[in-house]
CSV table of C-alpha atoms in Angstrom, one decimal:
chain,number,residue,atom,x,y,z
A,1,UNK,CA,45.1,8.1,11.9
A,2,UNK,CA,42.7,6.6,14.4
A,3,UNK,CA,41.0,3.8,12.5
A,4,UNK,CA,38.3,3.4,15.1
A,5,UNK,CA,37.3,7.1,14.8
A,6,UNK,CA,37.4,6.8,11.1
A,7,UNK,CA,35.1,3.8,11.0
A,8,UNK,CA,32.5,5.4,13.3
A,9,UNK,CA,32.7,8.8,11.7
A,10,UNK,CA,32.2,8.0,8.0
A,11,UNK,CA,30.6,11.0,6.2
A,12,UNK,CA,27.0,10.3,5.1
A,13,UNK,CA,27.9,11.2,1.5
A,14,UNK,CA,30.4,8.3,1.5
A,15,UNK,CA,27.6,6.0,2.7
A,16,UNK,CA,25.2,7.3,0.0
A,17,UNK,CA,27.9,6.8,-2.7
A,18,UNK,CA,28.8,3.3,-1.5
A,19,UNK,CA,25.1,2.3,-1.5
A,20,UNK,CA,24.6,3.8,-5.0
A,21,UNK,CA,27.7,2.0,-6.3
A,22,UNK,CA,26.8,-1.3,-4.8
A,23,UNK,CA,23.1,-1.2,-6.0
A,24,UNK,CA,23.9,-0.2,-9.5
A,25,UNK,CA,26.9,-2.5,-9.7
A,26,UNK,CA,24.8,-5.5,-8.6
A,27,UNK,CA,22.8,-5.2,-11.8
A,28,UNK,CA,25.9,-6.2,-13.8
A,29,UNK,CA,27.1,-9.1,-11.6
A,30,UNK,CA,26.1,-12.4,-13.3
A,31,UNK,CA,24.9,-14.2,-10.2
A,32,UNK,CA,21.8,-16.3,-10.0
A,33,UNK,CA,20.4,-16.2,-6.5
A,34,UNK,CA,18.0,-18.9,-5.2
A,35,UNK,CA,14.5,-17.6,-4.7
A,36,UNK,CA,12.5,-19.8,-2.4
A,37,UNK,CA,8.8,-18.9,-2.3
A,38,UNK,CA,7.5,-18.3,1.2
A,39,UNK,CA,4.4,-20.1,2.4
A,40,UNK,CA,2.3,-16.9,2.3
A,41,UNK,CA,3.1,-16.4,-1.4
A,42,UNK,CA,2.3,-20.0,-2.1
A,43,UNK,CA,-1.1,-19.5,-0.4
A,44,UNK,CA,-2.0,-16.7,-2.9
A,45,UNK,CA,-1.1,-19.0,-5.8
A,46,UNK,CA,-3.2,-21.9,-4.3
A,47,UNK,CA,-6.2,-19.6,-3.9
A,48,UNK,CA,-6.1,-18.5,-7.5
A,49,UNK,CA,-5.5,-22.0,-8.9
A,50,UNK,CA,-8.5,-23.2,-6.8
A,51,UNK,CA,-10.7,-20.9,-8.9
A,52,UNK,CA,-9.7,-22.5,-12.2
A,53,UNK,CA,-12.8,-23.6,-14.1
A,54,UNK,CA,-15.2,-22.2,-11.5
A,55,UNK,CA,-16.0,-19.0,-13.4
A,56,UNK,CA,-15.7,-17.0,-10.2
A,57,UNK,CA,-13.7,-13.8,-10.7
A,58,UNK,CA,-11.0,-12.4,-8.5
A,59,UNK,CA,-11.0,-8.7,-7.3
A,60,UNK,CA,-7.7,-6.9,-7.4
A,61,UNK,CA,-7.6,-3.6,-5.6
A,62,UNK,CA,-4.6,-1.4,-6.7
A,63,UNK,CA,-4.5,0.8,-3.5
A,64,UNK,CA,-1.1,2.3,-4.1
A,65,UNK,CA,0.3,5.4,-5.8
A,66,UNK,CA,3.4,5.8,-8.0
A,67,UNK,CA,5.7,6.1,-5.0
A,68,UNK,CA,5.1,2.4,-4.1
A,69,UNK,CA,4.8,1.2,-7.7
A,70,UNK,CA,8.3,-0.2,-7.8
A,71,UNK,CA,7.4,-2.7,-5.0
A,72,UNK,CA,3.8,-3.4,-5.7
A,73,UNK,CA,3.4,-3.3,-9.4
A,74,UNK,CA,5.6,-6.4,-9.9
A,75,UNK,CA,3.4,-8.2,-7.4
A,76,UNK,CA,0.3,-7.3,-9.3
A,77,UNK,CA,1.8,-8.2,-12.7
A,78,UNK,CA,2.8,-11.7,-11.4
A,79,UNK,CA,-0.6,-12.3,-9.9
A,80,UNK,CA,-2.3,-11.1,-13.1
A,81,UNK,CA,-0.2,-13.5,-15.2
A,82,UNK,CA,-1.2,-16.3,-12.8
A,83,UNK,CA,-4.9,-15.4,-13.1
A,84,UNK,CA,-4.8,-15.1,-16.9
A,85,UNK,CA,-3.0,-18.5,-17.0
A,86,UNK,CA,-5.7,-20.1,-15.0
A,87,UNK,CA,-8.4,-18.3,-17.1
A,88,UNK,CA,-9.8,-16.7,-13.9
A,89,UNK,CA,-11.7,-13.4,-14.7
A,90,UNK,CA,-10.1,-10.4,-13.1
A,91,UNK,CA,-11.9,-7.3,-11.8
A,92,UNK,CA,-9.7,-4.4,-10.9
A,93,UNK,CA,-10.4,-1.3,-8.9
A,94,UNK,CA,-8.7,1.2,-6.7
A,95,UNK,CA,-9.4,3.1,-3.4
A,96,UNK,CA,-6.7,5.7,-4.1
A,97,UNK,CA,-7.0,8.7,-6.5
A,98,UNK,CA,-3.7,8.0,-8.2
A,99,UNK,CA,-4.2,4.3,-8.2
A,100,UNK,CA,-6.4,4.3,-11.3
A,101,UNK,CA,-3.7,5.2,-13.8
A,102,UNK,CA,-1.3,2.8,-12.1
A,103,UNK,CA,-3.8,0.0,-12.4
A,104,UNK,CA,-4.5,0.8,-16.0
A,105,UNK,CA,-0.8,0.7,-16.8
A,106,UNK,CA,-0.2,-2.7,-15.2
A,107,UNK,CA,-3.4,-4.2,-16.7
A,108,UNK,CA,-2.6,-2.9,-20.2
A,109,UNK,CA,0.9,-4.3,-20.0
A,110,UNK,CA,-0.1,-7.8,-18.9
A,111,UNK,CA,-3.2,-8.0,-21.0
A,112,UNK,CA,-1.3,-7.1,-24.1
A,113,UNK,CA,1.3,-9.8,-23.3
A,114,UNK,CA,-1.4,-12.4,-22.6
A,115,UNK,CA,-3.9,-11.4,-25.3
A,116,UNK,CA,-6.5,-10.7,-22.6
A,117,UNK,CA,-9.6,-8.7,-23.7
A,118,UNK,CA,-11.0,-5.9,-21.6
A,119,UNK,CA,-14.7,-6.6,-20.9
A,120,UNK,CA,-14.3,-10.3,-21.4
A,121,UNK,CA,-11.2,-11.4,-19.4
A,122,UNK,CA,-10.8,-8.4,-17.1
A,123,UNK,CA,-12.6,-5.2,-16.1
A,124,UNK,CA,-11.2,-2.0,-14.6
A,125,UNK,CA,-13.8,-0.4,-12.4
A,126,UNK,CA,-11.8,2.7,-11.5
A,127,UNK,CA,-11.7,4.8,-8.4
A,128,UNK,CA,-14.4,5.7,-5.9
A,129,UNK,CA,-13.7,8.0,-2.8
A,130,UNK,CA,-14.4,6.8,0.7
A,131,UNK,CA,-12.2,3.6,1.3
A,132,UNK,CA,-14.3,2.0,4.1
A,133,UNK,CA,-17.6,3.1,2.7
A,134,UNK,CA,-16.8,1.8,-0.7
A,135,UNK,CA,-15.9,-1.6,0.8
A,136,UNK,CA,-19.2,-1.6,2.8
A,137,UNK,CA,-21.1,-0.5,-0.3
A,138,UNK,CA,-19.6,-3.2,-2.4
A,139,UNK,CA,-20.4,-5.7,0.3
A,140,UNK,CA,-24.0,-4.7,0.5
A,141,UNK,CA,-24.7,-4.2,-3.2
A,142,UNK,CA,-21.8,-4.4,-5.7
A,143,UNK,CA,-23.8,-2.8,-8.6
A,144,UNK,CA,-24.7,0.2,-6.4
A,145,UNK,CA,-21.0,0.8,-5.7
A,146,UNK,CA,-19.9,0.3,-9.3
A,147,UNK,CA,-22.7,0.5,-11.8
A,148,UNK,CA,-20.3,0.9,-14.6
A,149,UNK,CA,-16.6,0.3,-15.4
A,150,UNK,CA,-14.1,3.1,-16.1
A,151,UNK,CA,-15.2,3.2,-19.7
A,152,UNK,CA,-18.9,3.7,-18.8
A,153,UNK,CA,-20.0,0.1,-19.7
A,154,UNK,CA,-22.6,-1.3,-17.2
A,155,UNK,CA,-21.1,-3.9,-14.9
A,156,UNK,CA,-24.3,-6.0,-15.3
A,157,UNK,CA,-23.4,-6.6,-18.9
A,158,UNK,CA,-19.7,-7.3,-18.6
A,159,UNK,CA,-18.7,-11.0,-18.4
A,160,UNK,CA,-16.4,-10.8,-15.3
A,161,UNK,CA,-19.0,-8.9,-13.3
A,162,UNK,CA,-22.2,-10.2,-14.7
A,163,UNK,CA,-22.8,-12.6,-11.8
A,164,UNK,CA,-21.4,-10.4,-9.0
A,165,UNK,CA,-24.0,-8.9,-6.6
A,166,UNK,CA,-21.8,-8.5,-3.6
A,167,UNK,CA,-18.2,-8.9,-2.4
A,168,UNK,CA,-18.8,-12.5,-1.2
A,169,UNK,CA,-19.4,-13.5,-4.9
A,170,UNK,CA,-15.7,-13.0,-5.6
A,171,UNK,CA,-13.6,-16.1,-5.3
A,172,UNK,CA,-10.6,-14.1,-3.9
A,173,UNK,CA,-10.1,-10.5,-3.1
A,174,UNK,CA,-6.6,-9.1,-3.1
A,175,UNK,CA,-5.5,-5.6,-2.1
A,176,UNK,CA,-2.1,-4.3,-3.2
A,177,UNK,CA,-1.4,-1.4,-0.8
A,178,UNK,CA,1.2,0.7,0.9
A,179,UNK,CA,-1.4,2.4,3.2
A,180,UNK,CA,-3.8,1.3,5.9
A,181,UNK,CA,-6.3,0.2,3.3
A,182,UNK,CA,-5.5,-3.4,4.1
A,183,UNK,CA,-7.0,-2.9,7.6
A,184,UNK,CA,-10.2,-1.6,6.0
A,185,UNK,CA,-10.4,-4.6,3.7
A,186,UNK,CA,-10.0,-6.9,6.6
A,187,UNK,CA,-12.2,-5.2,9.2
A,188,UNK,CA,-15.0,-4.0,7.0
A,189,UNK,CA,-14.6,-6.4,4.2
A,190,UNK,CA,-13.5,-9.9,5.2
A,191,UNK,CA,-14.8,-9.8,8.8
A,192,UNK,CA,-18.3,-8.6,7.7
A,193,UNK,CA,-18.8,-10.3,4.3
A,194,UNK,CA,-16.6,-13.4,4.7
A,195,UNK,CA,-14.7,-13.5,1.4
A,196,UNK,CA,-11.1,-14.9,1.2
A,197,UNK,CA,-8.7,-12.0,1.4
A,198,UNK,CA,-5.1,-11.8,0.3
A,199,UNK,CA,-2.7,-8.9,0.5
A,200,UNK,CA,0.2,-7.5,-1.5
A,201,UNK,CA,2.1,-5.1,0.8
A,202,UNK,CA,5.3,-3.1,0.9
A,203,UNK,CA,8.0,-4.7,3.0
A,204,UNK,CA,7.5,-2.2,5.8
A,205,UNK,CA,3.8,-3.1,6.3
A,206,UNK,CA,4.1,-6.9,6.0
A,207,UNK,CA,5.1,-7.7,9.6
A,208,UNK,CA,1.8,-6.1,10.8
A,209,UNK,CA,-0.2,-8.8,9.1
A,210,UNK,CA,1.3,-11.9,10.7
A,211,UNK,CA,-1.2,-12.2,13.6
A,212,UNK,CA,-4.0,-12.2,11.1
A,213,UNK,CA,-2.3,-14.7,8.8
A,214,UNK,CA,-1.9,-17.0,11.9
A,215,UNK,CA,-5.7,-16.8,12.6
A,216,UNK,CA,-6.7,-17.4,9.0
A,217,UNK,CA,-8.2,-13.9,8.5
A,218,UNK,CA,-5.7,-13.2,5.8
A,219,UNK,CA,-5.2,-16.0,3.3
A,220,UNK,CA,-2.0,-15.2,1.4
A,221,UNK,CA,0.4,-12.3,1.5
A,222,UNK,CA,3.2,-11.0,-0.8
A,223,UNK,CA,5.7,-8.9,1.1
A,224,UNK,CA,7.6,-6.2,-0.9
A,225,UNK,CA,9.8,-6.8,-3.9
A,226,UNK,CA,10.9,-10.1,-2.5
A,227,UNK,CA,7.3,-11.3,-2.4
A,228,UNK,CA,7.0,-10.3,-6.0
A,229,UNK,CA,10.1,-12.2,-6.9
A,230,UNK,CA,8.8,-15.2,-5.0
A,231,UNK,CA,5.6,-15.1,-7.0
A,232,UNK,CA,7.4,-14.7,-10.3
A,233,UNK,CA,9.3,-17.9,-9.3
A,234,UNK,CA,6.0,-19.6,-8.6
A,235,UNK,CA,4.5,-18.8,-12.0
A,236,UNK,CA,7.9,-19.3,-13.7
A,237,UNK,CA,8.0,-15.8,-15.2
A,238,UNK,CA,11.1,-14.0,-13.9
A,239,UNK,CA,10.7,-10.3,-14.5
A,240,UNK,CA,11.5,-7.0,-12.8
A,241,UNK,CA,11.3,-8.3,-9.3
A,242,UNK,CA,13.6,-11.2,-9.9
A,243,UNK,CA,16.1,-8.8,-11.5
A,244,UNK,CA,15.7,-6.5,-8.5
A,245,UNK,CA,16.8,-9.2,-6.0
A,246,UNK,CA,20.5,-8.8,-6.8
A,247,UNK,CA,20.7,-5.1,-6.1
A,248,UNK,CA,18.3,-5.5,-3.1
A,249,UNK,CA,20.5,-8.3,-1.7
A,250,UNK,CA,23.6,-6.2,-2.2
A,251,UNK,CA,22.0,-3.1,-0.6
A,252,UNK,CA,20.9,-5.1,2.5
A,253,UNK,CA,24.4,-6.7,2.8
A,254,UNK,CA,26.1,-3.3,2.7
A,255,UNK,CA,23.8,-1.8,5.3
A,256,UNK,CA,24.3,-4.9,7.5
A,257,UNK,CA,28.0,-4.5,7.1
A,258,UNK,CA,27.9,-0.8,8.1
A,259,UNK,CA,25.9,-1.7,11.2
A,260,UNK,CA,28.2,-4.6,12.2
A,261,UNK,CA,31.3,-2.5,11.7
A,262,UNK,CA,29.9,0.4,13.7
A,263,UNK,CA,28.8,-1.8,16.5
A,264,UNK,CA,32.1,-3.8,16.5
A,265,UNK,CA,34.0,-0.5,17.0
A,266,UNK,CA,31.5,0.7,19.6
A,267,UNK,CA,31.6,-2.4,21.7
A,268,UNK,CA,35.4,-2.6,21.7
A,269,UNK,CA,36.0,1.1,22.5
A,270,UNK,CA,35.3,1.9,26.2
A,271,UNK,CA,35.6,5.7,25.4
A,272,UNK,CA,32.8,5.5,22.9
A,273,UNK,CA,30.6,3.4,25.2
A,274,UNK,CA,31.1,5.9,28.0
A,275,UNK,CA,30.2,8.9,25.8
A,276,UNK,CA,26.6,10.0,26.4
A,277,UNK,CA,24.3,10.4,23.4
B,1,UNK,CA,-28.8,23.9,20.7
B,2,UNK,CA,-25.6,24.5,18.8
B,3,UNK,CA,-23.9,21.7,20.8
B,4,UNK,CA,-26.9,19.6,21.7
B,5,UNK,CA,-28.0,18.7,18.1
B,6,UNK,CA,-24.6,17.5,17.0
B,7,UNK,CA,-24.4,15.4,20.2
B,8,UNK,CA,-27.8,13.8,19.5
B,9,UNK,CA,-26.7,13.1,15.8
B,10,UNK,CA,-23.4,11.6,17.0
B,11,UNK,CA,-25.3,9.4,19.5
B,12,UNK,CA,-27.9,8.3,17.0
B,13,UNK,CA,-25.4,7.6,14.3
B,14,UNK,CA,-23.1,5.7,16.6
B,15,UNK,CA,-25.9,3.6,18.0
B,16,UNK,CA,-27.1,2.9,14.5
B,17,UNK,CA,-23.7,1.9,13.3
B,18,UNK,CA,-23.3,-0.5,16.2
B,19,UNK,CA,-26.7,-2.1,15.9
B,20,UNK,CA,-26.7,-2.9,12.2
B,21,UNK,CA,-23.6,-4.9,12.8
B,22,UNK,CA,-25.7,-7.3,14.8
B,23,UNK,CA,-29.1,-7.1,13.2
B,24,UNK,CA,-29.3,-9.2,10.1
B,25,UNK,CA,-32.9,-8.1,9.3
B,26,UNK,CA,-33.4,-6.9,5.8
B,27,UNK,CA,-34.6,-3.5,7.0
B,28,UNK,CA,-31.4,-2.9,9.0
B,29,UNK,CA,-29.3,-3.9,6.1
B,30,UNK,CA,-31.2,-1.7,3.7
B,31,UNK,CA,-30.8,1.2,6.1
B,32,UNK,CA,-27.0,0.5,6.2
B,33,UNK,CA,-26.9,0.5,2.4
B,34,UNK,CA,-28.6,3.9,2.3
B,35,UNK,CA,-26.3,5.3,5.0
B,36,UNK,CA,-23.2,4.0,3.2
B,37,UNK,CA,-24.4,5.6,0.0
B,38,UNK,CA,-24.8,9.0,1.8
B,39,UNK,CA,-21.4,8.5,3.3
B,40,UNK,CA,-19.8,8.1,-0.1
B,41,UNK,CA,-21.5,11.3,-1.3
B,42,UNK,CA,-20.2,13.2,1.7
B,43,UNK,CA,-16.7,11.7,1.2
B,44,UNK,CA,-16.7,13.2,-2.3
B,45,UNK,CA,-17.7,16.6,-1.0
B,46,UNK,CA,-15.0,16.3,1.7
B,47,UNK,CA,-12.4,15.8,-1.1
B,48,UNK,CA,-13.5,19.2,-2.5
B,49,UNK,CA,-13.3,20.8,0.9
B,50,UNK,CA,-9.8,19.4,1.4
B,51,UNK,CA,-8.7,20.7,-1.9
B,52,UNK,CA,-10.2,24.1,-1.3
B,53,UNK,CA,-8.6,24.4,2.1
B,54,UNK,CA,-5.2,23.5,0.6
B,55,UNK,CA,-5.5,26.0,-2.3
B,56,UNK,CA,-6.6,28.9,0.0
B,57,UNK,CA,-3.8,28.2,2.4
B,58,UNK,CA,-1.2,28.5,-0.3
B,59,UNK,CA,-2.9,31.5,-2.0
B,60,UNK,CA,-2.7,33.3,1.3
B,61,UNK,CA,1.0,32.4,1.6
B,62,UNK,CA,1.7,33.8,-1.8
B,63,UNK,CA,-0.3,37.0,-1.2
B,64,UNK,CA,1.5,37.7,2.0
B,65,UNK,CA,4.9,36.7,0.6
B,66,UNK,CA,5.5,34.4,3.6
B,67,UNK,CA,8.6,32.3,3.9
B,68,UNK,CA,8.6,29.6,1.2
B,69,UNK,CA,5.9,31.4,-0.9
B,70,UNK,CA,7.8,30.4,-4.1
B,71,UNK,CA,7.1,26.8,-3.4
B,72,UNK,CA,3.4,27.6,-2.8
B,73,UNK,CA,3.4,29.3,-6.2
B,74,UNK,CA,4.8,26.2,-7.9
B,75,UNK,CA,2.2,24.1,-6.1
B,76,UNK,CA,-0.6,26.3,-7.3
B,77,UNK,CA,0.7,26.3,-10.9
B,78,UNK,CA,1.0,22.5,-10.8
B,79,UNK,CA,-2.5,22.2,-9.3
B,80,UNK,CA,-4.0,24.4,-12.0
B,81,UNK,CA,-2.2,22.6,-14.7
B,82,UNK,CA,-3.5,19.2,-13.6
B,83,UNK,CA,-7.1,20.5,-13.1
B,84,UNK,CA,-7.1,22.0,-16.6
B,85,UNK,CA,-5.6,18.8,-18.1
B,86,UNK,CA,-8.2,16.7,-16.3
B,87,UNK,CA,-11.1,18.8,-17.3
B,88,UNK,CA,-9.9,18.9,-20.9
B,89,UNK,CA,-9.9,15.0,-20.8
B,90,UNK,CA,-8.3,14.6,-24.3
B,91,UNK,CA,-10.8,17.1,-25.8
B,92,UNK,CA,-13.9,15.3,-24.7
B,93,UNK,CA,-14.6,17.4,-21.6
B,94,UNK,CA,-15.2,16.5,-17.9
B,95,UNK,CA,-18.5,14.7,-18.4
B,96,UNK,CA,-17.3,12.1,-20.8
B,97,UNK,CA,-15.6,8.8,-19.8
B,98,UNK,CA,-11.9,9.2,-19.1
B,99,UNK,CA,-9.7,9.3,-22.1
B,100,UNK,CA,-6.1,8.2,-21.7
B,101,UNK,CA,-4.9,8.4,-25.2
B,102,UNK,CA,-5.8,9.8,-28.6
B,103,UNK,CA,-6.8,7.4,-31.4
B,104,UNK,CA,-3.2,7.4,-32.7
B,105,UNK,CA,-1.9,6.2,-29.3
B,106,UNK,CA,-0.3,9.5,-28.1
B,107,UNK,CA,-1.1,10.1,-24.4
B,108,UNK,CA,-3.5,12.9,-23.5
B,109,UNK,CA,-2.1,15.9,-21.5
B,110,UNK,CA,-3.4,14.4,-18.2
B,111,UNK,CA,-1.9,11.0,-18.9
B,112,UNK,CA,1.4,12.6,-20.0
B,113,UNK,CA,1.6,14.7,-16.8
B,114,UNK,CA,0.8,11.7,-14.7
B,115,UNK,CA,3.2,9.3,-16.5
B,116,UNK,CA,6.2,11.7,-17.0
B,117,UNK,CA,5.9,14.1,-14.1
B,118,UNK,CA,4.0,12.7,-11.2
B,119,UNK,CA,5.2,9.1,-11.4
B,120,UNK,CA,9.0,9.9,-11.6
B,121,UNK,CA,8.6,12.6,-8.8
B,122,UNK,CA,6.8,10.2,-6.5
B,123,UNK,CA,9.3,7.4,-7.2
B,124,UNK,CA,12.2,9.7,-6.5
B,125,UNK,CA,10.7,10.8,-3.2
B,126,UNK,CA,10.6,7.2,-2.0
B,127,UNK,CA,13.8,6.2,-3.6
B,128,UNK,CA,15.9,8.6,-1.5
B,129,UNK,CA,14.5,7.0,1.6
B,130,UNK,CA,16.9,4.1,1.1
B,131,UNK,CA,19.9,6.3,1.4
B,132,UNK,CA,18.6,8.1,4.5
B,133,UNK,CA,17.9,4.7,6.1
B,134,UNK,CA,21.3,3.4,5.4
B,135,UNK,CA,22.9,6.5,6.9
B,136,UNK,CA,20.6,6.4,9.9
B,137,UNK,CA,21.2,2.7,10.5
B,138,UNK,CA,25.0,3.3,10.5
B,139,UNK,CA,24.9,6.3,12.8
B,140,UNK,CA,22.3,5.2,15.4
B,141,UNK,CA,21.9,1.4,15.5
B,142,UNK,CA,24.1,0.7,18.6
B,143,UNK,CA,23.9,-2.2,21.0
B,144,UNK,CA,23.9,0.0,24.0
B,145,UNK,CA,21.8,-2.4,26.2
B,146,UNK,CA,20.9,-6.1,26.1
B,147,UNK,CA,17.4,-5.4,24.6
B,148,UNK,CA,19.0,-3.1,21.9
B,149,UNK,CA,21.5,-5.9,21.1
B,150,UNK,CA,18.6,-8.4,20.7
B,151,UNK,CA,16.7,-6.0,18.5
B,152,UNK,CA,19.8,-5.4,16.4
B,153,UNK,CA,20.5,-9.1,16.0
B,154,UNK,CA,16.9,-9.8,15.0
B,155,UNK,CA,17.0,-6.9,12.5
B,156,UNK,CA,20.2,-8.2,10.9
B,157,UNK,CA,18.8,-11.7,10.6
B,158,UNK,CA,15.6,-10.5,9.0
B,159,UNK,CA,17.4,-8.0,6.7
B,160,UNK,CA,19.6,-10.8,5.3
B,161,UNK,CA,17.1,-13.6,5.6
B,162,UNK,CA,14.4,-11.8,3.6
B,163,UNK,CA,16.6,-11.4,0.5
B,164,UNK,CA,17.8,-14.3,-1.7
B,165,UNK,CA,21.4,-13.8,-0.7
B,166,UNK,CA,20.4,-15.0,2.8
B,167,UNK,CA,19.4,-18.4,1.4
B,168,UNK,CA,22.7,-18.4,-0.5
B,169,UNK,CA,24.7,-17.8,2.6
B,170,UNK,CA,22.8,-20.3,4.7
B,171,UNK,CA,19.5,-22.1,4.4
B,172,UNK,CA,18.9,-21.5,8.1
B,173,UNK,CA,18.7,-17.8,7.6
B,174,UNK,CA,15.3,-17.7,5.8
B,175,UNK,CA,14.0,-20.3,8.3
B,176,UNK,CA,15.0,-18.2,11.3
B,177,UNK,CA,13.6,-15.1,9.6
B,178,UNK,CA,10.2,-16.9,9.1
B,179,UNK,CA,10.2,-18.0,12.7
B,180,UNK,CA,10.9,-14.5,13.9
B,181,UNK,CA,8.0,-13.2,11.8
B,182,UNK,CA,5.6,-16.0,12.8
B,183,UNK,CA,6.3,-16.1,16.5
B,184,UNK,CA,7.8,-13.1,18.3
B,185,UNK,CA,6.7,-10.6,15.8
B,186,UNK,CA,3.1,-11.9,15.6
B,187,UNK,CA,2.9,-12.1,19.4
B,188,UNK,CA,4.0,-8.5,19.9
B,189,UNK,CA,1.8,-7.2,17.0
B,190,UNK,CA,-1.1,-9.0,18.4
B,191,UNK,CA,-0.6,-7.3,21.8
B,192,UNK,CA,-0.3,-3.9,20.1
B,193,UNK,CA,-3.4,-4.4,18.1
B,194,UNK,CA,-5.4,-5.6,21.2
B,195,UNK,CA,-4.3,-2.5,23.0
B,196,UNK,CA,-5.1,-0.1,20.2
B,197,UNK,CA,-8.4,-1.9,19.6
B,198,UNK,CA,-9.4,-1.4,23.2
B,199,UNK,CA,-8.4,2.2,22.9
B,200,UNK,CA,-10.5,2.7,19.8
B,201,UNK,CA,-13.5,1.1,21.5
B,202,UNK,CA,-13.1,3.4,24.5
B,203,UNK,CA,-12.7,6.5,22.4
B,204,UNK,CA,-15.6,5.6,20.2
B,205,UNK,CA,-17.9,5.1,23.2
B,206,UNK,CA,-16.8,8.4,24.6
B,207,UNK,CA,-17.7,10.1,21.4
B,208,UNK,CA,-21.0,8.3,21.0
B,209,UNK,CA,-22.1,9.1,24.5
B,210,UNK,CA,-20.9,12.7,24.3
B,211,UNK,CA,-18.1,12.5,26.8
B,212,UNK,CA,-15.5,13.4,24.2
B,213,UNK,CA,-16.6,16.7,22.5
B,214,UNK,CA,-13.4,17.9,20.8
B,215,UNK,CA,-14.9,17.4,17.3
B,216,UNK,CA,-17.5,20.1,18.1
B,217,UNK,CA,-14.7,22.7,18.1
B,218,UNK,CA,-15.6,26.2,19.1
B,219,UNK,CA,-15.3,27.6,22.7
């Protein structure tokens, strides 16, 4: 049996099974991996802590749907815990149709765990269509964009939104998204209305934001499930993201191993290198 | 007239959108607020148009028994189910505030469908991507050239450095990963964004000045 041919011709079903086995198995391996918060995750925490005692609320925009919930909901949970710890009022909204129920689920879970009261400690504004125009509308006149919360209560009467007239009145705005909504927040929100903007993104989108982090246009960013685990480490509340780091590490290691083995065989086999694609 | 009026509207709206960005006068900002409100209303109507277009396309497919019409029938059934559940709104109707659960805590039909059908289905769709990516990486990531080898090396460093096991293997891995993100990645992304930004400006000017007329459609 030609070992080289075997190693470069593994059936994809074997790869799928190996990945499944490694990911599921990693849940049962008792190994504590070090989680070192990145500077971008620390920046989010510093922004929220700086609002302690000021009374200024933060705006969290849940711009993701259930498909990205596994990566982004843990980020949102960790940030909510931090905000409730610091007694910073939270205003939540979404620019995606399916984001409202996701936002409600996350808010209800964390609020129940922290004893936070809707209408007093946090508000859910709900969904409005239009993405860019909603951001512009909130920047011009917040109450025109959201005159009431998702339960129909006027935003002028709710504690977290009573003193908010425009986007710049928020102490920090954070968008959790798996779409291009982050660009809308930055271009039509931060650049126009000059509020501090943070992002919670899927791992795939995160590299796009580094030029804007370098220029200070984005102040804080959580990247993928790893970013959520970093934030859980910052607020000392290990949860789903921290538990997910073992299987994620195992999965990454396995994929890296496959790539290394395939390339090792490729580079040492002249016949394979000569073969056209 | 059929083509001239839209061109005039596009020119006026484009010019207006540009000017209000640089005119801080209250009148300009009030005009912007009004325009944004109109835009939000139009966006809501556009949602209905999109839904209508999708429904009619699938109804046609079912009527004509085209290939895959069974999937269209399932889509239409799911659509109708969600619309009815949404309009029912836990028994309070479509004009009341959204109801997610009954007084005893049981979820309304809409909430139940979202939580136990839509969420698992969406999560499943994205979950299978991991397996496809693993298979694709194994089959196609080859260091055929020097640049491919550099790309592959950087990808492996970032893949391992971004997870906690990277720090466990070596503290240098996360540091190298951060440098790759902060320096080469940021530089290249910056170049890409500059290029696309210039392209967006050029295309926008072409539309505003009527040079680009594809949006008019027709002959």
